[in-house]
Coordinates of C-alpha atoms in Angstrom, one line a residue:
X1 CA 0.0 0.0 0.0
X2 CA 2.9 2.3 0.6
X3 CA 5.4 3.7 -1.9
X4 CA 9.1 3.1 -1.2
X5 CA 9.8 6.4 0.6
X6 CA 6.7 6.0 2.9
X7 CA 7.6 2.3 3.5
X8 CA 11.1 3.4 4.8
X9 CA 9.4 6.2 6.8
X10 CA 7.2 3.8 8.6
X11 CA 10.1 1.5 9.6
X12 CA 12.0 4.4 11.3
X13 CA 9.7 4.7 14.3
X14 CA 11.2 3.8 17.8
X15 CA 10.9 0.3 19.1
X16 CA 7.5 -0.5 20.6
X17 CA 7.2 -3.7 22.7
X18 CA 5.4 -6.4 20.8
X19 CA 5.6 -4.6 17.5
X20 CA 8.0 -5.7 14.7
X21 CA 9.0 -2.6 13.0
X22 CA 10.3 -4.3 9.8
X23 CA 6.9 -5.8 9.2
X24 CA 4.9 -2.7 10.3
X25 CA 4.0 -1.5 6.7
X26 CA 2.5 -4.9 5.9
X27 CA 0.8 -5.0 9.3
X28 CA -0.9 -1.6 8.8
X29 CA -1.9 -2.6 5.2
X30 CA -3.3 -5.9 6.4
X31 CA -5.5 -4.2 9.1
X32 CA -6.7 -1.7 6.5
X33 CA -7.6 -4.6 4.0
X34 CA -9.4 -6.5 6.8
X35 CA -11.5 -3.5 7.7
X36 CA -12.4 -2.8 4.1
X37 CA -13.3 -6.4 3.5
X38 CA -15.3 -6.7 6.7
X39 CA -17.3 -3.6 5.9
X40 CA -17.9 -4.7 2.3
X41 CA -19.3 -8.0 3.4
X42 CA -21.4 -6.7 6.3
X43 CA -25.2 -6.8 6.0
X44 CA -25.6 -3.5 7.8
X45 CA -23.7 -0.3 8.5
X46 CA -24.0 -0.8 12.2
X47 CA -21.8 -3.8 12.9
X48 CA -18.9 -4.7 15.2
X49 CA -15.5 -5.4 13.6
X50 CA -14.1 -8.4 15.5
X51 CA -10.3 -8.3 15.1
X52 CA -9.2 -8.1 18.8
X53 CA -5.5 -8.7 18.3
X54 CA -5.2 -6.1 15.6
X55 CA -7.3 -3.6 17.6
X56 CA -5.1 -4.0 20.6
X57 CA -1.9 -3.6 18.6
X58 CA -3.2 -0.6 16.7
X59 CA -4.3 1.0 20.0
X60 CA -0.8 0.5 21.6
X61 CA 0.9 2.0 18.5
X62 CA -1.4 5.0 18.4
X63 CA -1.2 5.8 22.1
X64 CA 2.5 5.3 22.4
X65 CA 3.4 7.4 19.4
X66 CA 1.0 10.2 20.3
X67 CA 2.6 10.4 23.8
X68 CA 6.1 10.5 22.2
X69 CA 5.1 13.4 20.0
X70 CA 3.6 15.3 22.9
X71 CA 6.4 14.7 25.4
X72 CA 9.4 15.6 23.2
X73 CA 9.1 18.2 20.5
X74 CA 12.7 17.5 19.4
X75 CA 12.4 13.7 19.2
X76 CA 14.3 12.2 16.2
X77 CA 12.2 10.7 13.3
X78 CA 9.3 13.0 14.2
X79 CA 7.8 12.6 10.7
X80 CA 7.9 8.8 11.0
X81 CA 6.2 8.8 14.4
X82 CA 3.5 11.2 13.2
X83 CA 2.7 9.3 10.1
X84 CA 2.4 5.9 11.8
X85 CA 0.5 7.6 14.7
X86 CA -1.9 9.2 12.2
X87 CA -2.4 6.0 10.2
X88 CA -3.2 4.1 13.5
X89 CA -5.7 6.7 14.6
X90 CA -7.2 6.5 11.1
X91 CA -7.6 2.8 11.4
X92 CA -9.1 3.2 14.9
X93 CA -11.7 5.5 13.5
X94 CA -12.5 3.0 10.7
X95 CA -13.0 0.3 13.3
X96 CA -15.2 2.2 15.6
X97 CA -16.2 5.6 14.2
X98 CA -19.1 6.3 16.5
X99 CA -17.8 5.7 20.0
X100 CA -19.0 8.1 22.7
X101 CA -15.6 9.5 23.4
X102 CA -14.8 10.2 19.8
X103 CA -15.7 13.9 20.1
X104 CA -14.0 17.1 21.1
X105 CA -14.3 18.1 24.7
X106 CA -12.0 19.4 27.4
X107 CA -11.1 15.8 28.1
X108 CA -11.2 14.1 24.7
X109 CA -10.2 14.6 21.0
X110 CA -11.7 12.7 18.1
X111 CA -9.5 10.1 16.3
X112 CA -10.1 12.0 13.0
X113 CA -8.7 15.3 14.4
X114 CA -5.7 13.5 15.9
X115 CA -5.1 11.7 12.6
X116 CA -5.5 14.9 10.5
X117 CA -3.0 16.8 12.6
X118 CA -0.4 14.0 12.7
X119 CA -0.6 13.6 9.0
X120 CA 0.2 17.4 8.7
X121 CA 3.2 16.9 11.1
X122 CA 4.4 14.1 8.9
X123 CA 4.2 16.3 5.8
X124 CA 1.4 14.2 4.2
X125 CA -1.0 17.1 3.5
X126 CA -3.2 15.1 1.0
X127 CA -3.9 12.4 3.7
X128 CA -4.6 15.2 6.2
X129 CA -7.1 16.7 3.8
X130 CA -8.9 13.4 3.2
X131 CA -9.2 12.9 7.0
X132 CA -10.3 16.5 7.7
X133 CA -13.2 16.1 5.2
X134 CA -14.7 13.6 7.7
X135 CA -14.7 15.9 10.7
X136 CA -18.2 16.4 12.0
X137 CA -19.1 19.4 14.1
X138 CA -22.6 20.4 13.3
X139 CA -24.1 18.4 16.2
X140 CA -21.9 19.9 18.9
X141 CA -23.8 21.8 21.6
X142 CA -21.0 24.4 21.9
X143 CA -20.7 27.1 19.2
X144 CA -17.0 27.5 20.2
X145 CA -16.3 23.8 19.6
X146 CA -18.1 24.0 16.3
X147 CA -15.9 26.9 15.4
X148 CA -12.7 25.0 16.2
X149 CA -13.7 22.0 14.2
X150 CA -15.1 23.9 11.3
X151 CA -12.0 26.2 11.1
X152 CA -9.7 23.2 11.4
X153 CA -11.5 21.4 8.6
X154 CA -11.4 24.4 6.3
X155 CA -7.7 25.1 7.1
X156 CA -6.6 21.5 6.3
X157 CA -8.7 21.3 3.2
X158 CA -7.0 24.5 1.9
X159 CA -10.2 26.6 2.1
X160 CA -8.2 29.4 3.6
X161 CA -10.6 32.2 2.6
X162 CA -13.5 30.4 4.4
X163 CA -11.4 30.5 7.6
X164 CA -10.6 34.2 7.1
X165 CA -14.3 35.0 6.5
X166 CA -15.7 33.1 9.5
X167 CA -16.9 35.5 12.2
X168 CA -16.0 34.5 15.7
X169 CA -18.2 35.5 18.7
X170 CA -16.1 36.3 21.8
X171 CA -17.4 34.8 25.1
X172 CA -18.7 37.2 27.8
X173 CA -16.0 36.8 30.4
X174 CA -18.0 38.5 33.2
X175 CA -20.8 36.1 32.8
X176 CA -20.6 33.3 35.4
X177 CA -21.7 30.0 33.9
X178 CA -20.7 26.4 34.2
X179 CA -18.9 26.1 30.9
X180 CA -17.2 29.5 30.7
X181 CA -13.7 27.9 30.9
X182 CA -14.5 25.6 27.9
X183 CA -15.9 28.5 25.9
X184 CA -12.8 30.7 26.5
X185 CA -10.4 27.9 25.7
X186 CA -12.0 26.9 22.4
X187 CA -12.6 30.5 21.4
X188 CA -8.8 31.2 21.8
X189 CA -8.0 28.1 19.8
X190 CA -10.3 29.4 17.0
X191 CA -8.4 32.7 17.1
X192 CA -5.1 30.9 16.6
X193 CA -6.4 29.0 13.6
X194 CA -7.8 32.2 12.1
X195 CA -4.4 33.9 12.7
X196 CA -2.6 31.3 10.7
X197 CA -5.1 31.5 7.9
X198 CA -4.6 35.3 7.7
X199 CA -0.9 34.6 7.4
X200 CA -1.3 31.9 4.7
X201 CA -3.6 34.2 2.7
X202 CA -1.0 37.0 2.8
X203 CA -3.3 39.3 4.8
X204 CA -0.8 39.4 7.6
X205 CA 3.0 39.4 7.5
X206 CA 3.2 37.9 10.9
X207 CA 1.0 35.9 13.3
X208 CA 0.6 35.0 17.0
X209 CA -1.0 31.6 16.4
X210 CA 1.9 29.5 18.0
X211 CA 2.0 31.9 21.0
X212 CA -1.7 31.5 21.6
X213 CA -1.7 27.7 21.3
X214 CA 1.4 27.3 23.5
X215 CA -0.3 29.4 26.2
X216 CA -3.5 27.4 26.1
X217 CA -1.6 24.1 26.3
X218 CA 0.2 25.3 29.5
X219 CA -3.1 26.5 31.0
X220 CA -4.7 23.1 30.4
X221 CA -2.5 21.7 33.1
X222 CA -3.8 23.3 36.3
X223 CA -4.0 22.9 40.1
X224 CA -7.3 22.2 41.8
X225 CA -6.9 24.5 44.8
X226 CA -9.8 22.9 46.8
X227 CA -8.0 19.5 46.8
X228 CA -4.4 20.8 46.3
X229 CA -3.8 18.4 43.4
X230 CA -3.0 18.8 39.7
X231 CA -5.5 18.2 37.0
X232 CA -5.3 18.3 33.2
X233 CA -7.8 19.0 30.4
X234 CA -6.5 16.0 28.4
X235 CA -8.4 16.8 25.2
X236 CA -7.2 20.4 25.2
X237 CA -3.6 19.3 26.0
X238 CA -3.5 16.8 23.2
X239 CA -5.2 19.1 20.7
X240 CA -2.9 22.0 21.4
X241 CA 0.2 19.8 21.4
X242 CA -0.6 18.4 18.0
X243 CA -1.8 21.7 16.7
X244 CA 1.3 23.5 17.7
X245 CA 3.5 21.0 15.8
X246 CA 1.1 21.0 12.8
X247 CA 1.0 24.8 12.5
X248 CA 4.8 24.9 12.5
X249 CA 4.9 22.5 9.6
X250 CA 2.2 24.4 7.8
X251 CA 4.3 27.6 8.0
X252 CA 7.4 25.8 6.7
X253 CA 5.3 24.5 3.7
X254 CA 3.6 27.8 3.0
X255 CA 4.4 29.4 -0.3
X256 CA 5.3 32.6 1.6
X257 CA 8.2 30.6 3.1
X258 CA 9.7 30.0 -0.3
X259 CA 12.9 32.0 -1.0
X260 CA 12.7 34.2 -4.2
X261 CA 14.5 32.6 -7.2
X262 CA 17.8 34.2 -8.3
X263 CA 17.5 37.6 -10.0
X264 CA 14.0 38.2 -8.6
X265 CA 13.4 40.5 -5.7
X266 CA 11.7 39.3 -2.6
X267 CA 9.0 41.9 -2.9
X268 CA 8.2 40.8 -6.5
X269 CA 8.1 37.1 -5.5
X270 CA 5.9 37.6 -2.4
X271 CA 3.4 39.6 -4.5
X272 CA 3.0 36.7 -6.9
X273 CA 2.9 34.2 -4.0
X274 CA 0.0 36.1 -2.5
X275 CA -2.0 35.4 -5.6
X276 CA -0.7 31.8 -5.9
X277 CA -1.7 31.1 -2.3
X278 CA -5.4 31.5 -3.3
X279 CA -5.0 28.4 -5.4
X280 CA -2.3 26.4 -3.5
X281 CA -1.3 27.8 -0.1
X282 CA 0.9 24.9 0.8
X283 CA 3.5 22.9 -1.1
X284 CA 4.8 19.4 -0.3
X285 CA 8.2 18.0 0.7
X286 CA 9.1 16.9 -2.8
X287 CA 8.4 20.4 -4.0
X288 CA 10.6 21.9 -1.3
X289 CA 13.4 19.5 -2.2
X290 CA 13.2 20.4 -5.9
X291 CA 13.2 24.2 -5.1
X292 CA 16.2 23.8 -2.7
X293 CA 18.1 22.2 -5.6
X294 CA 17.5 25.3 -7.7
X295 CA 14.7 24.2 -10.1
X296 CA 13.2 27.7 -10.1
X297 CA 16.5 29.5 -10.9
X298 CA 17.1 30.8 -14.4
X299 CA 19.7 28.7 -16.1
X300 CA 18.6 25.4 -14.6
X301 CA 16.7 22.9 -16.7
X302 CA 15.0 19.9 -15.2
X303 CA 13.8 16.4 -15.9
X304 CA 10.7 15.9 -13.7
X305 CA 9.5 12.2 -13.3
X306 CA 7.5 12.3 -10.1
X307 CA 4.7 9.7 -10.0
X308 CA 1.2 10.6 -11.1
X309 CA -0.5 12.8 -8.5
X310 CA 2.7 13.9 -6.8
X311 CA 2.4 17.5 -7.9
X312 CA 4.5 17.9 -11.0
X313 CA 2.2 20.8 -12.2
X314 CA 3.0 22.8 -9.0
X315 CA 6.7 22.8 -9.9
X316 CA 5.8 23.8 -13.5
X317 CA 3.5 26.6 -12.3
X318 CA 6.2 28.1 -10.0
X319 CA 8.9 27.8 -12.7
X320 CA 6.6 29.6 -15.2
X321 CA 5.9 32.4 -12.7
X322 CA 9.7 32.8 -12.1
X323 CA 10.3 32.9 -15.8
X324 CA 7.7 35.6 -16.5
X325 CA 9.1 37.7 -13.6
X326 CA 12.5 37.5 -15.3
X327 CA 10.9 39.2 -18.3
X328 CA 10.9 36.1 -20.4
X329 CA 8.2 34.2 -22.3
X330 CA 7.1 30.6 -22.0
X331 CA 6.3 27.9 -24.6
X332 CA 4.2 25.1 -23.1
X333 CA 4.1 21.9 -25.3
X334 CA 1.3 19.4 -24.7
X335 CA 0.6 16.2 -26.5
X336 CA -3.1 16.5 -27.2
X337 CA -5.7 19.2 -27.9
X338 CA -7.7 18.2 -24.8
X339 CA -4.6 18.8 -22.6
X340 CA -3.9 22.0 -24.4
X341 CA -7.3 23.4 -23.3
X342 CA -6.7 22.1 -19.7
X343 CA -3.3 23.8 -19.5
X344 CA -4.7 27.0 -20.9
X345 CA -7.3 27.1 -18.1
X346 CA -4.6 26.3 -15.5
X347 CA -2.3 29.1 -16.8
X348 CA -5.2 31.6 -16.7
X349 CA -5.9 30.6 -13.1
X350 CA -2.4 31.1 -11.8
X351 CA -1.5 34.2 -13.9
X352 CA -4.6 36.3 -14.8
X353 CA -4.8 38.0 -11.3
X354 CA -1.1 38.9 -11.5
X355 CA -0.8 40.0 -15.0
X356 CA -4.3 41.2 -15.8
X357 CA -5.4 40.3 -19.3
X358 CA -3.1 37.5 -20.1
X359 CA -2.3 36.8 -23.8
X360 CA -2.3 33.1 -24.3
X361 CA -1.5 31.6 -27.7
X362 CA -4.1 29.1 -28.8
X363 CA -3.9 25.8 -30.6
X364 CA -6.6 26.8 -33.1
X365 CA -5.4 30.4 -33.7
X366 CA -4.8 31.2 -37.3
X367 CA -1.1 31.1 -38.0
X368 CA 0.1 34.6 -38.8
X369 CA -2.7 36.4 -36.9
X370 CA -2.1 35.3 -33.3
X371 CA 0.8 37.6 -32.4
X372 CA 2.6 34.9 -30.5
X373 CA 5.6 37.1 -30.0
X374 CA 3.4 39.1 -27.6
X375 CA 2.1 36.1 -25.7
X376 CA 3.6 35.6 -22.3
X377 CA 2.6 31.9 -22.5
X378 CA 2.1 30.0 -25.7
X379 CA 0.4 26.6 -25.3
X380 CA 0.5 24.2 -28.3
X381 CA 1.0 20.7 -29.5
X382 CA 4.3 19.5 -30.9
X383 CA 2.9 19.5 -34.5
X384 CA 1.8 23.1 -34.3
X385 CA 5.0 24.3 -32.6
X386 CA 7.1 22.6 -35.3
X387 CA 5.0 24.2 -38.0
X388 CA 5.4 27.6 -36.4
X389 CA 9.1 27.0 -36.1
X390 CA 9.4 26.3 -39.8
X391 CA 7.2 29.2 -40.9
X392 CA 8.4 32.0 -38.6
X393 CA 11.0 30.9 -36.0
X394 CA 12.0 34.5 -35.0
X395 CA 8.5 35.4 -34.0
X396 CA 7.9 32.1 -32.1
X397 CA 11.2 32.1 -30.2
X398 CA 11.4 35.8 -29.4
X399 CA 12.3 36.4 -25.7
X400 CA 11.5 32.8 -24.8
X401 CA 13.2 31.7 -21.5
X402 CA 11.4 28.4 -20.8
X403 CA 10.1 25.4 -22.7
X404 CA 7.8 23.1 -20.8
X405 CA 7.3 19.8 -22.5
X406 CA 4.4 17.9 -20.7
X407 CA 4.1 14.1 -21.1
X408 CA 7.5 14.2 -22.8
X409 CA 7.6 10.3 -23.0
X410 CA 6.0 11.1 -26.4
X411 CA 9.6 11.4 -27.7
X412 CA 10.2 7.7 -27.0
X413 CA 10.4 6.9 -30.7
X414 CA 8.2 3.8 -30.5
X415 CA 7.3 2.6 -33.9
X416 CA 3.6 2.3 -33.2
X417 CA 3.3 6.0 -32.2
X418 CA 3.1 8.1 -35.4
X419 CA 3.4 11.3 -33.4
X420 CA 6.8 10.5 -31.8
X421 CA 8.9 11.7 -34.8
X422 CA 7.4 15.2 -34.7
X423 CA 7.9 15.5 -30.9
X424 CA 11.5 14.3 -31.2
X425 CA 12.3 16.6 -34.1
X426 CA 10.8 19.5 -32.2
X427 CA 12.8 18.9 -29.0
X428 CA 16.1 18.5 -31.0
X429 CA 15.4 21.7 -33.0
X430 CA 14.5 23.7 -29.9
X431 CA 17.7 22.6 -28.2
X432 CA 19.7 23.6 -31.3
X433 CA 18.1 27.0 -31.7
X434 CA 17.7 28.0 -28.0
X435 CA 20.4 26.2 -25.9
X436 CA 20.4 29.1 -23.4
X437 CA 16.7 28.7 -22.6
X438 CA 15.5 26.5 -19.7
X439 CA 13.8 23.2 -20.5
X440 CA 11.4 21.5 -18.1
X441 CA 10.5 18.0 -19.3
X442 CA 7.6 16.4 -17.4
X443 CA 6.4 12.7 -17.3
X444 CA 5.5 10.0 -14.9
X445 CA 6.3 7.3 -17.5
X446 CA 10.0 7.6 -18.0
X447 CA 12.6 5.3 -16.5
X448 CA 15.8 6.7 -18.0
X449 CA 15.5 10.2 -16.8
X450 CA 19.1 10.4 -15.7
X451 CA 20.2 9.6 -19.3
X452 CA 18.0 12.4 -20.6
X453 CA 19.3 14.8 -18.0
X454 CA 22.9 14.1 -19.2
X455 CA 21.8 14.5 -22.8
X456 CA 20.2 17.9 -22.1
X457 CA 23.3 19.1 -20.2
X458 CA 25.7 18.0 -23.0
X459 CA 23.5 19.6 -25.7
X460 CA 22.6 22.9 -24.0
X461 CA 25.8 23.4 -22.0
X462 CA 24.0 24.3 -18.7
X463 CA 22.7 22.6 -15.6
X464 CA 19.9 20.1 -15.9
X465 CA 18.4 18.7 -12.6
X466 CA 17.0 15.2 -12.4
X467 CA 14.0 15.2 -10.0
X468 CA 12.8 11.6 -9.5
X469 CA 11.3 11.2 -6.0
X470 CA 9.3 8.0 -5.6
X471 CA 7.1 9.7 -2.9
X472 CA 3.3 9.9 -3.5
X473 CA 0.9 12.1 -1.5
X474 CA -1.5 9.3 -0.7
X475 CA -1.5 5.5 -0.1
X476 CA -3.3 3.0 -2.3
X477 CA -4.5 -0.5 -1.4
X478 CA -4.1 -2.8 -4.3
X479 CA -5.9 -6.1 -4.9
X480 CA -7.0 -8.6 -7.6
X481 CA -10.5 -9.9 -7.9
X482 CA -10.3 -13.7 -8.0
X483 CA -12.6 -16.7 -8.0
X484 CA -12.3 -20.2 -6.5
X485 CA -11.2 -22.7 -9.1
X486 CA -13.6 -25.2 -7.7
X487 CA -16.5 -22.8 -8.3
X488 CA -15.3 -22.1 -11.8
X489 CA -15.0 -25.8 -12.6
X490 CA -18.7 -26.2 -11.5
X491 CA -19.7 -23.4 -13.8
X492 CA -17.8 -25.0 -16.7
X493 CA -19.7 -28.2 -16.1
X494 CA -23.0 -26.3 -16.2
X495 CA -22.0 -24.5 -19.4
X496 CA -21.0 -27.8 -21.1
X497 CA -24.4 -29.3 -20.1
X498 CA -26.3 -26.4 -21.5
X499 CA -24.6 -25.8 -24.9
X500 CA -26.6 -23.5 -27.1
X501 CA -26.3 -25.5 -30.3
X502 CA -24.4 -22.8 -32.1
X503 CA -26.4 -19.8 -30.8
X504 CA -24.1 -16.8 -30.6
X505 CA -25.4 -15.7 -27.2
X506 CA -26.0 -17.9 -24.1
X507 CA -29.6 -18.4 -23.2
X508 CA -31.1 -16.3 -20.4
X509 CA -31.6 -19.4 -18.3
X510 CA -27.9 -20.3 -18.7
X511 CA -26.8 -16.7 -17.9
X512 CA -28.8 -16.8 -14.7
X513 CA -26.9 -19.9 -13.6
X514 CA -23.4 -18.3 -13.8
X515 CA -23.4 -17.2 -10.2
X516 CA -20.2 -17.1 -8.2
X517 CA -18.7 -15.5 -5.0
X518 CA -15.9 -13.0 -5.7
X519 CA -12.8 -12.9 -3.5
X520 CA -10.0 -10.4 -3.3
X521 CA -6.3 -11.1 -3.2
X522 CA -4.7 -7.9 -1.6
X523 CA -1.1 -7.1 -1.9
X524 CA 0.4 -5.6 1.2
X525 CA 3.2 -4.0 -0.8
X526 CA 2.9 -1.7 -3.8
X527 CA 5.1 -4.0 -5.9
X528 CA 3.9 -7.6 -6.5
X529 CA 7.4 -9.0 -6.2
X530 CA 7.2 -11.5 -3.4
X531 CA 6.3 -15.2 -3.1
X532 CA 5.9 -14.9 0.6
X533 CA 2.2 -15.3 1.5
X534 CA 2.7 -13.0 4.5
X535 CA 2.9 -10.1 1.9
X536 CA -0.6 -10.8 0.8
X537 CA -4.1 -11.0 2.3
X538 CA -7.0 -13.1 0.9
X539 CA -10.6 -12.3 1.7
X540 CA -14.2 -12.2 0.6
X541 CA -15.4 -8.7 -0.5
X542 CA -19.1 -9.3 -1.0
X543 CA -21.7 -11.2 1.0
X544 CA -23.5 -12.3 -2.2
X545 CA -22.9 -13.9 -5.5
X546 CA -22.5 -12.1 -8.8
X547 CA -23.1 -13.2 -12.4
X548 CA -20.2 -13.9 -14.6
X549 CA -20.5 -13.3 -18.4
X550 CA -20.0 -15.6 -21.3
X551 CA -18.6 -15.3 -24.8
X552 CA -19.4 -17.8 -27.5
X553 CA -16.8 -20.2 -26.2
X554 CA -16.1 -19.6 -22.6
X555 CA -17.0 -17.9 -19.3
X556 CA -15.4 -14.5 -18.9
X557 CA -15.1 -11.9 -16.1
X558 CA -17.8 -9.4 -14.9
X559 CA -15.9 -6.1 -15.1

């Protein structure tokens, strides 16, 4: 279920008695698969998941790692601890989502909230967003608790403007009532979340969010004077401890935290990032790593082979903004007309607010009338670009500082792809004519990216980065639908006994007899490279039979 980087991350947690760290990724995946299978085969939504050994181990892992995070802010392998802790809380919520104590009070914190914040601490913002979507707050009796949960959900789901717009009602401190302490505590937590949102939106250059949260956490540990003994609001203490760490990581990953690329002033860059933040306020660790290597600097080309969904377009967007700020134009090559339209809309979204009426070249513009030399960004297919290059190269290449080639595996040269020669010819021609420009080649389907990097460097004469992180923002459980051979043999016997005497289609009565129970063979690793049965989990996935289909000659699958 976990990519290679996350697999290694999980194995870096400290030793926990009774837990084998080397097998922990498979264990977490197996528990997830068991829960999915049990829920799928249940006759009702209200059922009890009976996996006592797994529930006990998951609880031990979740509680131990949460305590470690709260007790030592400088603990090594914090990201590993937070990710496994978050995953464990996520599984606990899947096992028992409606337990009485799974709500936010002075003394308790919901599993979903704990998981969301720990995913943020680990740098897995997409997982945090998926968990935050499940936060329920409408039924809470306290408007201040509803504010905390609602603001937290919007913050983690990147709905920053919703957080900024939310009006908070301050408690009446002079009013003596039973829950005044609760109201004041949760009101101040809401203030802290709103402070960080104002910072992330660019409305404030500084914030007091961490100071407020730290103060509330300290106040949650108090002394009961009447009995002269200490007490603690455990829910508040855990929430503030996790929130403090999460907000720090959010700040580090804010686009406002990015240094300006070379030859661009900080003031210019921050102005653009304020607009960019409306679309994407936070970036991921793989983005930070690429930026630290200099991908945004003029003079650096890059081969970008992140997996699908790992945010390649974010790097491209930032590189485009940096190029335009350097007073250079961009040519964006896409393989299809459909993608050309999609990229056009994306470019408008990230640049129109900054540059006003943006002049974007169009795939279907009439050649000779589109004034592409005035276009800040020209989006086109390889065929169109090659045609333009032949007819009027000076106009096309005037002041171009960046060529983005999306889905560049099109240059593979495979015989069955008639479009590859044009794409290859275009890239070679552009490298020959514009060696000083930056090239950003993007694809998730290239295995020899290092070779291409060396080719670009030798051809252009300047630096080309190879960005190939295996990290993916989410985890995916994989499985194959399978059927019992004994059941299939029985169906074969039925088919042979009910041959249709040459009819092309099976009779309705025969079709109704092709019933079978589907099973699922789950892989506990992302790569199916093991013959060890401990790396797999076999289970039913439905509590009823399904009908298989039939060709003229044989039974076939039901997709």
